Tab-separated table of C-alpha atoms in Angstrom:
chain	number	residue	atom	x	y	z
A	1289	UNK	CA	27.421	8.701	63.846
A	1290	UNK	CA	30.600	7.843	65.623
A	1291	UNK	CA	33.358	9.847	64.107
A	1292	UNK	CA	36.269	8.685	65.419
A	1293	UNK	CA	37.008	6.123	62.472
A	1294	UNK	CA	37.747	9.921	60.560
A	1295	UNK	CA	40.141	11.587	63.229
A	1296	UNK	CA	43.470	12.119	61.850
A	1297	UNK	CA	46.336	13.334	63.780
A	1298	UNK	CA	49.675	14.523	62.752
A	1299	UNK	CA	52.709	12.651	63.509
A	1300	UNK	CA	56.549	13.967	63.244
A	1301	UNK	CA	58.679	10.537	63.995
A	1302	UNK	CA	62.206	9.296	62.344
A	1303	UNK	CA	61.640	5.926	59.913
A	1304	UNK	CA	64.949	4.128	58.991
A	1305	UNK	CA	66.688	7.106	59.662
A	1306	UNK	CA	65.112	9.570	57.831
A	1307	UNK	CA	62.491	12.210	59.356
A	1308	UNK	CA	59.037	11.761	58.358
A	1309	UNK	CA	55.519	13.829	59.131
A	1310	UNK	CA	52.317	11.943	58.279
A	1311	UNK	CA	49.012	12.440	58.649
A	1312	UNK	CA	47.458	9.634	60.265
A	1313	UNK	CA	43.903	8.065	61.079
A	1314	UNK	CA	44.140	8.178	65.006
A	1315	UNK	CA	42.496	4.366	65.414
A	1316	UNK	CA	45.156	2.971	62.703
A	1317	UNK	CA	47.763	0.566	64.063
A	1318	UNK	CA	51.582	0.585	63.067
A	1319	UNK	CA	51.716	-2.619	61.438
A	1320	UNK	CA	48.878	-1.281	58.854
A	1321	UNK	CA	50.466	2.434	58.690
A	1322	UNK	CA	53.853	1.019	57.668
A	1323	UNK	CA	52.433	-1.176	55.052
A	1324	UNK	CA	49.587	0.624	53.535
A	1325	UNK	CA	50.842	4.598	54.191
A	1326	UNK	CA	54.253	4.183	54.048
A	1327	UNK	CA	54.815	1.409	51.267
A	1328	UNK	CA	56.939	-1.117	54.054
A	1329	UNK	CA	55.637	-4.114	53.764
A	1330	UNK	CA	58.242	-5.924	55.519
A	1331	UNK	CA	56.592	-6.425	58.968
A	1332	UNK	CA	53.499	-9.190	57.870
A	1333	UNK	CA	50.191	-9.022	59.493
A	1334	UNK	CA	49.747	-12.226	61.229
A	1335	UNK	CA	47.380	-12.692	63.938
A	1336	UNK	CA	46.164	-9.232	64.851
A	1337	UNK	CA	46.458	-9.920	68.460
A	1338	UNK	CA	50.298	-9.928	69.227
A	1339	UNK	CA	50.941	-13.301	70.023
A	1340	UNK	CA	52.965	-14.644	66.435
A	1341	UNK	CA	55.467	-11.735	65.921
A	1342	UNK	CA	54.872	-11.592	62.020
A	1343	UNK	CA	54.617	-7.729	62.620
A	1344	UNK	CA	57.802	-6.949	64.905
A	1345	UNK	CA	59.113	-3.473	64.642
A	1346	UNK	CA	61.689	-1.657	66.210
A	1347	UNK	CA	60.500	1.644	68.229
A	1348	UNK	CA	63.290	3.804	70.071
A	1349	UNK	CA	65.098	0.832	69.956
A	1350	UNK	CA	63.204	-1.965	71.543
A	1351	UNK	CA	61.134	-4.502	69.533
A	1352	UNK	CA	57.310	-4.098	69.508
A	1353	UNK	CA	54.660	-5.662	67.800
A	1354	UNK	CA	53.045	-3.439	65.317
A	1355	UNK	CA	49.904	-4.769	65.431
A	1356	UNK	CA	48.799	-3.725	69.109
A	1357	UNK	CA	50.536	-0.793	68.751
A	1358	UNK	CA	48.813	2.767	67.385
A	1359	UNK	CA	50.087	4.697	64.644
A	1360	UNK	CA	49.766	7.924	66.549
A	1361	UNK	CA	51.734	6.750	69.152
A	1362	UNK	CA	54.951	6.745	67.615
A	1363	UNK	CA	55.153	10.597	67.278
A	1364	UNK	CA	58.495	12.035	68.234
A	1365	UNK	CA	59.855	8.581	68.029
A	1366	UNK	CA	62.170	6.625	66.304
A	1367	UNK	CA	61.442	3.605	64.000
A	1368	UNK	CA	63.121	0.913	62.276
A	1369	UNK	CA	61.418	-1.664	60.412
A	1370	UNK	CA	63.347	-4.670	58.298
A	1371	UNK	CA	63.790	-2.892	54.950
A	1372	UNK	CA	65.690	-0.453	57.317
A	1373	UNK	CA	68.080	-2.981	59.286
A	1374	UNK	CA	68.294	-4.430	55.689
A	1375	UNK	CA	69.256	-1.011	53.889
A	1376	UNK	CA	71.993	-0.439	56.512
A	1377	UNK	CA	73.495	-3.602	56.588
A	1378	UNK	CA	73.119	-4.251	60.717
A	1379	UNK	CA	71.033	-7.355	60.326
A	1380	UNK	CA	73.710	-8.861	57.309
A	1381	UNK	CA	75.371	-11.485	58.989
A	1382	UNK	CA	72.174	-12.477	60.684
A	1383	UNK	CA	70.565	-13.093	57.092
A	1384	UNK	CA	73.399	-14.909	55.544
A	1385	UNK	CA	72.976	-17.157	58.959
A	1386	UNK	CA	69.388	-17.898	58.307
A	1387	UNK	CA	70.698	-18.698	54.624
A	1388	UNK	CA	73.168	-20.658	55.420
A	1389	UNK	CA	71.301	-22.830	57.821
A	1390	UNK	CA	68.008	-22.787	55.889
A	1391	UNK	CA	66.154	-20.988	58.679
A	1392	UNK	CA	63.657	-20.011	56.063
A	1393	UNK	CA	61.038	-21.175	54.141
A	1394	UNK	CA	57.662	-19.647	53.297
A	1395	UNK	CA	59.449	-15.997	54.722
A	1396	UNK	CA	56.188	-14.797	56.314
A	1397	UNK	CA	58.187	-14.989	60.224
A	1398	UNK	CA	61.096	-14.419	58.776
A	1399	UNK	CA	60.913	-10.730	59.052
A	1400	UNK	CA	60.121	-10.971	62.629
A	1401	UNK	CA	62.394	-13.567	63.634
A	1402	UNK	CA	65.434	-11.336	62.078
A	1403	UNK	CA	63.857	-8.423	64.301
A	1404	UNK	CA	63.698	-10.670	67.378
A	1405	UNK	CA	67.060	-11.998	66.960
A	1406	UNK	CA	68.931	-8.570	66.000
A	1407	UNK	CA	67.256	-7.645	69.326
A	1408	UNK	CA	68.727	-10.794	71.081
A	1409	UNK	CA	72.130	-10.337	69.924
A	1410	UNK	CA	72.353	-6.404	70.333
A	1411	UNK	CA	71.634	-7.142	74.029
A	1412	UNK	CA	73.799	-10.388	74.451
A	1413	UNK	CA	76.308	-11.568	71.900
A	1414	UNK	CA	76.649	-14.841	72.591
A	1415	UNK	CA	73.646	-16.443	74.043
A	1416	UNK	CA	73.020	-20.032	74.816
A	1417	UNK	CA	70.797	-22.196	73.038
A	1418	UNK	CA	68.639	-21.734	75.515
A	1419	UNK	CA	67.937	-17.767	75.918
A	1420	UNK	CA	67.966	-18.367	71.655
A	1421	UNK	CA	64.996	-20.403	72.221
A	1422	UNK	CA	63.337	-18.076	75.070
A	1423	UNK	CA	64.054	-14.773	73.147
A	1424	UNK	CA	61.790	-16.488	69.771
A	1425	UNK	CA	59.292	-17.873	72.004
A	1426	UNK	CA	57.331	-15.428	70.884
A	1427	UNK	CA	57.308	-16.028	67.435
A	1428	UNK	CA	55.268	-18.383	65.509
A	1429	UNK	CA	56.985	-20.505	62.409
A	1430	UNK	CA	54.958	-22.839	60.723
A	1431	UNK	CA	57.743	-24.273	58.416
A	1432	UNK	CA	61.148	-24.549	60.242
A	1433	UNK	CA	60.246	-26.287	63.805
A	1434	UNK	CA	62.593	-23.835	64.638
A	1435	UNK	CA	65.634	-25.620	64.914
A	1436	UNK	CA	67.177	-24.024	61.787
A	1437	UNK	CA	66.177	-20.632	63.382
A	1438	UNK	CA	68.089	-21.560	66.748
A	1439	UNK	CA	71.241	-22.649	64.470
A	1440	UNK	CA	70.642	-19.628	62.700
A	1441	UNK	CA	71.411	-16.890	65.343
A	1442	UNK	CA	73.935	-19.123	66.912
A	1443	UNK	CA	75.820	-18.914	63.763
A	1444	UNK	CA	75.647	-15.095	63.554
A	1445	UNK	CA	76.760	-15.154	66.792
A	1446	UNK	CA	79.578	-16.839	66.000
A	1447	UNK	CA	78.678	-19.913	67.838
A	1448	UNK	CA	78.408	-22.463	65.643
């Protein structure tokens, strides 16, 4: 019988800002730790294979999709998922944008897309239309068409 399905490991890593240790099945990914261990149910589980961005996290600071990512292997690390950019305010602007300009409608990308674009405009503050566009690429929205979503970060920017 293959027992790996039972391994657990032990993980010490810093969620939202506050220090965690978990027990953890070693073959469990983050996207399904987060929601069904930890109660965040922010990040969606979309396609499983990391190509929609419906479960975008933040580890140590860089965006990662929690689905093709292990739970194990964020020990020692640092994440943030959108209840925590939400709690502490850094992503506010961003969602009054994507109010404001109706970026959102069913809300299953919009988690991800507000990851994606806090990313964007942590690293550039006033991107073009363009590297909007390029930076969500990787994000699927079956509602918007996107445009809203573009007009959305450009507002928080300040850019429209």
């Amino acid at each position: 019988m293959d027992n790996t399905m039972t391994d657990v490991a032990d993980i010490d890593f810093t969620l939202n800002g506050k220090s965690e240790t978990r027990s953890v099945p070693v073959r469990r990914n983050l996207v399904d730790f987060l929601r069904q261990d930890m109660g965040l149910t922010g990040a969606h589980v979309g396609c499983e294979s990391g190509v929609c961005g419906a479960c975008n996290v933040r580890v140590d600071g860089v965006v990662v999709r929690g689905c093709l990512m292990l739970a194990v292997q964020v020990d020692g690390a640092t994440v943030d998922t959108i209840e925590g950019l939400s709690e502490s305010g850094e992503i506010a602007v961003l969602q009054r944008a994507f109010v404001a300009k109706n970026a959102l409608q069913c809300g299953f990308c919009t988690p991800g897309m507000l990851m994606t674009g806090a990313e964007l405009l942590r690293q550039n503050s006033c991107p073009s239309r363009l590297e909007i566009r390029d930076a969500i690429s990787g994000n699927y929205c079956r509602c918007t068409g996107y445009q809203a979503i573009v007009d959305a970060i450009e507002h928080a920017a300040g850019g429209a």
